[in-house]
Amino acid sequence: MTSLISSQKENLVYDRQQWQQGYQSQPNEYDYFIDEIEGKVPEELQGTLFRNGPGLLDVQGTPLQHPFDGDGMICAVSFLPNGKVHFRNRFVRTEGYIQEQKAGKMIYRGVFGTQKPGGWLNNIFDTNVKNIANTNVIYWGKKLLALWEAAEPYRLNPNSLETIGKDYLDGVLSSGDSISAHPCFDPSCEFDEGQPCLVNFSIKPGLSSKITIYEFAPDGSLLRQHSHTVPGFSFIHDFAITPHYCLFLQNPVSFNPLPYILGFKGAGECVNFHPNKPSKLIIIPRNASDEKVKTLETNSGFIFHHVNAFEEGNNIYLDSICYESLPQVQPDTNYKQTDFDNLDPGQIYRFKINIDQETVDKEIIESRCCEFPYINPNNVGRKYRYLFTGTAHQNQGNAPLQAILKLDLLTGKKQLHSFAPQGYVSEPIFVPKPNATDEDQGWILVMVYDGYKHRSDIVILDGENLEKDPISTLHLKHHIPYGLHGSWTSEVFI
Ligand code: CO
């Protein structure tokens, strides 16, 4: 590991040009056994790692204004019983992707600010949204689903990654409905005799917001569904669960759609953050029709992602990544020119909610810049000890994510595995070892972009001892642009 120390502008631990190259489109689709492997892939590690993220950062040469507008591309890394590892990537063939590839030009505006060429005149009154299916990918109910929060999921063949088409979850969704890209997996649901279940939500924003909760059985069938209307516009990307509650943080934002409708800005750029207004913490019971929805106020800044939540006595604890202000790309700037020194870092706070007294206390539990938190999936909704997250190399300020942090919430002990100066990390996915007895007994799978070689690696780290050398580094033959979310399944698909 490197021991470079710095946080000053003139002495960065990363090379800005190398960092920018991680946003180059990857238009090619690959299919091969990985043959450049350092270390040894653990024999017990068998299954498939799926990842999603924008594969194109331009449409036929027209650059995107924001990377979140890029067409979804799925990567599948299959760990076979014979120790071989196979890589495959495919674009989700959404209607919009097919149309634009065929037309050879940009047809759609992006939600986060990408405008069609031709200025406002060519964008005015065009609110036609392209489903880009680029945020997450899950395998549930024998279906591989690419998720994007503003539209229907797309279903893919888990072996070939061929796109099957839009999926309505066996009739639960209707055409034009959406479902969030952040489902929670309850490892042992109290309402279903300890069976695992998948909990997800959808939001219909407006002057008030309708939140619908869905819970699905392992075979994909719907177990429970209920809707609740809360006052105010909502911009909610993620939520958290406990055995009895769903927790939502309604950020203090308002929405003025006029610049979007008139063709000046993307819809995402019309969200205005009000740092001095309180956030609302919405607590929805999962399965009790007699228990009321509670809304409590707190100050949280802006939240995209939660780490986890759990119940203890009369209290609910919620751990979340909070920004003092909403990180936004301004319409006339390029995201690749991001001035990290002017952006607030995402820091981890713990909210303690007393459900009877209706009080919320908060304390900071990690001040360094964090994003893409992950925990042992067996502890979702339960008291937990270990938190893994992407983080910056230096311990202060905002910077690209170049390291993985392990935080022991019991002792406060921290471990850091940094890939600086040339490595840039993605979400660290924790895979428990078979027959593990301790929460951190598992592997961390992380895709790392190597800005010097302009290629990506799949790195396997030891969950118990994050600081030691990687167990294995699998070198891909090409780069994968910075991704968003992914998941692991113990089923081997190839
Ligand atoms: Co997310």
XYZ file of C-alpha atoms and ligand atoms in Angstrom:
495
model
C 0.000 0.000 0.000
C 1.141 3.511 -0.673
C 1.853 5.963 2.074
C 1.335 9.153 0.115
C 0.004 11.896 2.283
C -1.697 14.960 0.962
C -4.868 16.925 0.720
C -3.583 20.102 -0.829
C -4.571 21.107 -4.328
C -0.980 21.227 -5.546
C -0.132 17.866 -4.054
C -2.959 15.490 -4.921
C -2.699 11.774 -4.209
C -4.333 11.144 -7.568
C -3.767 12.348 -11.096
C -6.775 14.326 -12.318
C -6.334 13.214 -15.909
C -6.224 9.569 -14.868
C -9.335 10.053 -12.739
C -11.154 11.654 -15.714
C -10.315 8.685 -17.980
C -12.492 6.488 -15.767
C -15.424 8.341 -17.336
C -14.601 7.194 -20.861
C -17.384 5.224 -22.540
C -16.930 1.477 -22.905
C -18.903 0.698 -26.065
C -17.524 -2.851 -26.429
C -19.105 -6.020 -25.083
C -16.686 -8.711 -23.869
C -16.930 -12.378 -23.017
C -13.819 -14.275 -21.782
C -12.152 -16.232 -18.995
C -9.901 -13.962 -16.943
C -6.343 -15.217 -17.367
C -4.289 -12.517 -15.631
C -4.763 -13.380 -11.973
C -2.515 -12.390 -9.083
C -2.821 -14.450 -5.919
C -5.314 -17.300 -5.664
C -9.089 -17.098 -5.979
C -10.563 -18.777 -2.835
C -11.989 -22.224 -3.672
C -15.068 -21.586 -1.554
C -15.916 -18.403 -3.429
C -18.489 -19.623 -5.955
C -21.262 -17.572 -7.469
C -21.801 -14.509 -9.617
C -21.043 -10.844 -9.008
C -23.361 -8.570 -10.978
C -22.652 -4.864 -11.336
C -24.481 -2.019 -13.055
C -23.470 1.481 -14.053
C -23.340 3.872 -16.994
C -21.421 2.191 -19.842
C -21.697 5.142 -22.196
C -20.742 8.654 -21.129
C -21.592 9.993 -24.552
C -24.242 9.194 -27.127
C -22.651 8.858 -30.552
C -20.069 11.506 -29.681
C -22.346 13.935 -27.828
C -21.009 13.988 -24.239
C -23.396 13.612 -21.310
C -23.765 16.497 -18.878
C -23.938 14.051 -15.949
C -22.637 10.465 -15.645
C -25.929 9.358 -14.023
C -27.547 9.853 -17.466
C -25.467 7.066 -19.073
C -27.002 3.905 -20.543
C -26.881 0.968 -18.132
C -24.268 -1.710 -18.741
C -24.231 -4.928 -16.716
C -21.046 -6.775 -15.805
C -21.179 -10.406 -14.666
C -18.136 -11.956 -12.987
C -18.713 -15.697 -12.548
C -16.632 -17.649 -10.025
C -16.783 -21.292 -11.130
C -16.307 -24.431 -8.983
C -13.140 -25.263 -10.952
C -11.486 -22.022 -9.850
C -11.919 -20.279 -13.198
C -13.414 -16.809 -13.386
C -15.416 -15.593 -16.366
C -16.188 -11.985 -17.328
C -19.017 -10.710 -19.481
C -20.542 -7.248 -20.031
C -23.669 -6.281 -21.972
C -25.655 -3.105 -22.382
C -29.242 -3.228 -21.237
C -31.051 -2.980 -24.547
C -33.654 -0.496 -23.449
C -35.975 1.074 -26.007
C -33.970 4.310 -25.807
C -30.576 2.618 -26.179
C -31.742 0.737 -29.295
C -33.314 3.870 -30.822
C -30.240 6.036 -30.273
C -27.785 3.410 -31.483
C -29.901 2.927 -34.611
C -30.337 6.657 -35.238
C -26.652 7.374 -34.623
C -27.521 10.416 -32.519
C -28.887 11.568 -29.175
C -32.691 11.465 -29.137
C -33.447 11.870 -25.428
C -32.629 14.455 -22.808
C -31.194 13.118 -19.554
C -32.854 13.488 -16.163
C -29.644 14.837 -14.616
C -29.065 17.611 -17.126
C -27.952 16.131 -20.435
C -29.570 18.152 -23.205
C -29.953 17.214 -26.829
C -27.728 19.275 -29.147
C -29.423 22.369 -30.555
C -29.935 24.418 -27.399
C -33.142 25.074 -25.508
C -35.191 25.294 -28.717
C -34.525 21.632 -29.393
C -35.304 20.640 -25.786
C -38.335 22.796 -24.937
C -41.445 20.834 -23.850
C -39.619 17.535 -24.390
C -40.230 15.647 -21.133
C -39.869 12.247 -22.767
C -37.698 10.276 -20.336
C -35.357 7.482 -21.429
C -35.369 4.456 -19.121
C -31.618 3.908 -18.796
C -31.722 0.953 -16.342
C -28.291 1.905 -14.977
C -28.387 1.971 -11.161
C -28.517 -1.536 -9.696
C -28.860 -5.176 -10.695
C -30.371 -7.908 -8.531
C -31.154 -11.609 -8.870
C -34.452 -12.367 -7.118
C -37.335 -14.763 -7.820
C -35.281 -16.440 -10.596
C -35.054 -13.116 -12.441
C -32.088 -10.875 -13.140
C -33.377 -7.292 -13.011
C -31.648 -4.036 -13.946
C -33.121 -1.230 -11.836
C -33.472 2.522 -12.355
C -35.653 4.436 -9.916
C -37.734 6.416 -12.420
C -39.121 3.494 -14.457
C -39.876 -0.205 -14.731
C -37.114 -2.804 -14.221
C -35.557 -4.484 -17.250
C -35.165 -8.247 -17.114
C -32.049 -9.968 -18.494
C -30.978 -13.567 -19.020
C -28.541 -14.167 -16.108
C -26.352 -16.484 -18.214
C -26.005 -14.444 -21.405
C -27.030 -10.967 -20.111
C -29.319 -10.668 -23.120
C -32.144 -8.227 -22.505
C -35.536 -9.938 -22.247
C -37.546 -6.718 -21.833
C -39.382 -4.575 -19.322
C -40.557 -6.564 -16.316
C -43.722 -5.816 -14.370
C -42.933 -8.169 -11.459
C -45.716 -10.585 -12.364
C -48.360 -7.886 -12.618
C -47.421 -5.912 -9.501
C -46.385 -2.939 -11.663
C -48.291 -1.412 -14.571
C -46.887 0.284 -17.643
C -45.347 3.637 -16.635
C -44.871 2.615 -12.984
C -41.489 2.823 -11.328
C -39.741 1.026 -8.500
C -36.645 2.078 -6.590
C -33.152 0.806 -7.413
C -32.467 0.234 -3.693
C -34.320 -2.856 -2.475
C -33.443 -4.184 0.999
C -33.023 -7.917 1.550
C -34.481 -8.990 4.897
C -32.477 -12.129 5.703
C -35.146 -13.544 8.036
C -38.599 -12.003 7.894
C -40.665 -12.248 11.091
C -43.945 -12.222 9.170
C -42.972 -15.198 6.992
C -41.615 -17.726 9.515
C -38.059 -16.500 9.068
C -37.962 -16.779 5.287
C -35.881 -14.160 3.504
C -37.812 -11.452 1.695
C -37.101 -8.502 -0.553
C -38.532 -5.125 0.454
C -38.700 -2.302 -2.062
C -40.582 0.959 -2.565
C -41.805 3.377 -5.171
C -42.443 7.111 -4.927
C -44.906 9.191 -6.875
C -43.678 12.719 -6.169
C -45.841 15.811 -6.414
C -47.091 18.449 -3.982
C -47.519 15.430 -1.717
C -45.710 12.130 -2.228
C -47.187 8.659 -2.366
C -44.855 5.994 -0.978
C -45.730 2.379 -1.803
C -43.988 -0.503 -0.031
C -43.710 -3.929 -1.670
C -42.456 -7.136 -0.060
C -41.620 -10.162 -2.223
C -41.080 -13.848 -1.364
C -37.980 -15.724 -2.601
C -40.039 -17.073 -5.538
C -40.777 -13.473 -6.596
C -44.442 -13.480 -5.525
C -45.890 -10.443 -3.762
C -46.360 -10.876 0.014
C -47.457 -7.408 1.105
C -48.160 -4.036 -0.504
C -49.342 -0.786 1.072
C -49.297 2.902 0.153
C -49.000 6.051 2.254
C -49.236 9.704 1.309
C -46.867 12.156 2.976
C -46.902 15.946 2.563
C -44.317 17.647 0.367
C -42.177 16.827 -2.653
C -39.833 13.871 -2.160
C -36.427 13.122 -3.597
C -35.717 9.764 -1.948
C -33.133 7.452 -3.511
C -32.729 4.837 -0.777
C -34.405 3.566 2.397
C -33.630 1.257 5.317
C -35.523 -1.527 7.054
C -35.722 -3.109 10.480
C -37.775 -6.234 11.256
C -40.868 -4.033 11.821
C -40.318 -0.715 10.010
C -39.337 0.954 6.761
C -37.402 4.189 7.260
C -37.322 7.060 4.758
C -35.454 10.321 4.978
C -37.316 13.053 3.112
C -34.605 15.547 2.163
C -35.415 19.280 2.505
C -35.802 19.975 -1.210
C -38.301 21.643 -3.493
C -38.870 21.173 -7.200
C -39.399 23.882 -9.777
C -39.952 22.109 -13.110
C -40.131 25.261 -15.244
C -36.478 25.358 -16.439
C -36.822 21.658 -17.328
C -40.041 22.089 -19.279
C -38.624 25.145 -21.042
C -35.546 23.189 -22.100
C -32.855 24.984 -20.105
C -32.091 22.371 -17.437
C -32.505 18.693 -16.660
C -35.186 17.675 -14.152
C -32.505 16.742 -11.611
C -31.094 20.266 -11.847
C -34.482 21.728 -10.865
C -34.326 20.190 -7.398
C -33.477 22.917 -4.894
C -31.932 22.006 -1.575
C -32.839 24.050 1.538
C -30.018 23.491 4.029
C -31.761 25.425 6.812
C -34.978 23.466 6.680
C -35.372 20.229 8.662
C -35.456 16.806 7.026
C -38.375 14.504 7.713
C -37.855 11.008 8.967
C -40.789 8.852 7.862
C -41.318 5.618 9.778
C -43.728 3.201 8.110
C -44.698 -0.058 9.872
C -44.086 -3.049 7.612
C -46.997 -5.183 8.668
C -49.223 -3.526 11.240
C -52.354 -1.882 9.923
C -53.210 -0.600 13.439
C -49.895 1.199 13.880
C -49.666 4.700 12.429
C -47.024 6.143 10.144
C -44.830 8.560 12.112
C -43.027 11.587 10.733
C -40.293 13.160 12.865
C -38.047 16.111 12.131
C -34.267 16.144 12.205
C -31.349 17.946 10.580
C -29.464 15.624 8.314
C -28.314 17.650 5.328
C -28.804 15.678 2.108
C -28.902 11.885 2.073
C -28.603 9.504 -0.860
C -27.635 6.285 0.932
C -28.293 4.579 4.217
C -25.930 2.020 5.714
C -28.344 0.063 7.902
C -30.994 0.365 10.619
C -31.952 -1.725 13.634
C -34.242 -1.785 16.661
C -33.156 -1.919 20.287
C -35.778 -1.512 23.029
C -37.842 1.581 22.258
C -35.189 2.954 19.952
C -34.547 2.633 16.254
C -31.040 3.348 15.022
C -30.407 4.554 11.481
C -26.914 4.978 10.016
C -26.689 7.167 6.917
C -24.262 9.079 4.721
C -25.038 12.795 5.054
C -23.914 15.771 2.951
C -24.149 19.280 4.314
C -25.331 20.363 0.886
C -26.660 18.622 -2.209
C -23.787 17.784 -4.554
C -24.960 19.043 -7.965
C -23.365 19.629 -11.332
C -24.196 23.137 -12.490
C -25.658 23.421 -16.016
C -22.673 25.307 -17.433
C -19.929 23.150 -15.893
C -18.451 19.783 -16.760
C -18.558 17.049 -14.104
C -15.013 16.050 -15.060
C -13.863 19.478 -13.812
C -15.385 18.849 -10.372
C -13.630 20.947 -7.747
C -13.584 18.446 -4.897
C -12.366 21.108 -2.449
C -15.670 22.927 -2.899
C -17.877 19.878 -2.277
C -18.948 18.681 1.143
C -17.827 15.164 1.940
C -20.391 12.430 2.643
C -20.020 11.627 6.345
C -21.644 8.827 8.347
C -24.100 9.785 11.072
C -26.108 7.639 13.466
C -29.696 8.736 14.155
C -31.228 7.463 17.379
C -34.997 7.538 17.184
C -37.090 7.088 20.304
C -40.310 5.800 18.870
C -42.495 6.528 21.945
C -41.141 9.959 22.810
C -40.831 10.830 19.127
C -37.346 12.270 19.492
C -34.347 12.052 17.156
C -30.733 12.448 18.274
C -27.777 12.268 15.955
C -24.047 11.783 16.260
C -21.262 11.558 13.716
C -19.615 8.158 13.512
C -17.227 8.746 10.606
C -16.050 12.145 9.403
C -13.951 11.081 6.435
C -15.491 11.218 2.960
C -17.540 8.030 2.400
C -19.861 6.648 -0.277
C -21.253 3.264 -1.310
C -21.590 1.657 2.141
C -22.113 -2.103 2.467
C -22.543 -4.552 5.336
C -22.760 -8.305 5.818
C -26.132 -9.100 4.161
C -27.102 -11.353 7.089
C -27.224 -8.244 9.337
C -29.538 -6.068 7.252
C -32.105 -4.571 9.640
C -30.262 -6.043 12.640
C -27.736 -4.735 15.106
C -24.399 -4.988 13.377
C -20.770 -4.390 14.119
C -18.878 -3.922 10.861
C -19.387 -1.363 8.141
C -17.514 -1.340 4.824
C -17.517 1.659 2.515
C -15.701 3.370 -0.323
C -13.694 6.338 0.951
C -11.110 8.905 -0.104
C -7.416 8.205 0.441
C -6.963 11.155 2.776
C -8.963 11.415 5.975
C -10.293 14.938 5.415
C -12.256 16.751 2.741
C -13.827 15.483 -0.457
C -11.897 13.548 -3.105
C -12.421 10.604 -5.477
C -13.032 7.261 -3.759
C -9.692 5.445 -3.778
C -9.862 3.257 -0.678
C -12.076 0.837 1.212
C -12.721 1.519 4.884
C -13.761 -1.036 7.483
C -15.272 0.466 10.599
C -15.750 -1.566 13.778
C -18.750 0.110 15.422
C -18.104 -1.674 18.712
C -14.496 -0.627 19.274
C -14.182 2.280 16.839
C -11.215 0.537 15.235
C -10.666 1.337 11.581
C -8.892 -0.468 8.773
C -8.106 1.106 5.425
C -7.090 -0.471 2.135
C -6.029 2.253 -0.261
C -5.519 1.883 -4.003
C -4.081 5.403 -4.365
C -2.516 6.937 -6.319
C -3.803 5.222 -9.498
C -6.727 3.088 -8.251
C -10.374 4.241 -7.981
C -12.825 2.012 -6.151
C -16.473 1.120 -6.545
C -19.016 -0.168 -4.022
C -17.405 -2.912 -1.869
C -19.627 -6.006 -1.945
C -19.374 -8.245 1.107
C -19.773 -11.994 0.519
C -19.966 -14.030 3.760
C -17.817 -17.162 3.848
C -19.757 -20.430 3.997
C -20.111 -21.485 7.674
C -18.790 -18.126 8.922
C -19.181 -17.614 12.668
C -18.090 -13.966 12.828
C -19.744 -11.049 11.040
C -16.582 -9.982 9.204
C -15.668 -13.485 7.991
C -16.066 -12.969 4.291
C -14.651 -11.475 1.148
C -14.896 -7.933 -0.145
C -15.305 -7.855 -3.914
C -14.465 -4.497 -5.396
C -14.006 -3.310 -8.958
C -11.028 -0.956 -9.123
C -10.292 1.305 -12.071
C -6.544 1.574 -12.672
C -6.044 5.061 -14.082
C -2.422 4.393 -15.032
C -3.152 1.286 -17.117
C -6.661 2.468 -18.126
C -7.986 -0.975 -17.212
C -10.153 -2.315 -14.411
C -9.466 -5.046 -11.860
C -11.684 -7.204 -9.689
C -9.993 -7.238 -6.286
C -10.785 -9.728 -3.506
C -9.987 -8.430 -0.014
C -10.157 -10.276 3.306
C -13.060 -8.937 5.403
C -11.348 -9.853 8.677
C -8.056 -8.195 7.806
C -8.718 -5.509 5.255
C -5.229 -4.045 5.416
C -3.337 -7.080 4.233
C -2.477 -7.544 0.555
C -5.414 -8.548 -1.658
C -6.223 -12.276 -1.623
C -6.476 -12.010 -5.379
C -6.439 -9.380 -8.122
C -8.113 -10.285 -11.413
C -7.058 -8.040 -14.274
C -9.666 -7.334 -16.930
C -8.448 -6.712 -20.473
C -10.099 -3.266 -20.667
C -11.640 -0.588 -18.468
C -15.161 -0.401 -17.045
C -16.399 3.151 -16.370
C -17.137 4.047 -12.732
C -20.199 2.039 -11.731
C -23.063 2.426 -9.297
C -24.494 -0.614 -7.484
C -24.368 -4.388 -7.743
C -25.055 -7.621 -5.929
C -23.817 -11.138 -5.339
C -25.648 -14.417 -5.815
C -24.287 -17.818 -4.844
C -25.704 -19.215 -8.110
C -23.070 -19.594 -10.791
C -24.226 -18.168 -14.119
C -22.158 -18.407 -17.262
Co -27.691 4.441 -4.889
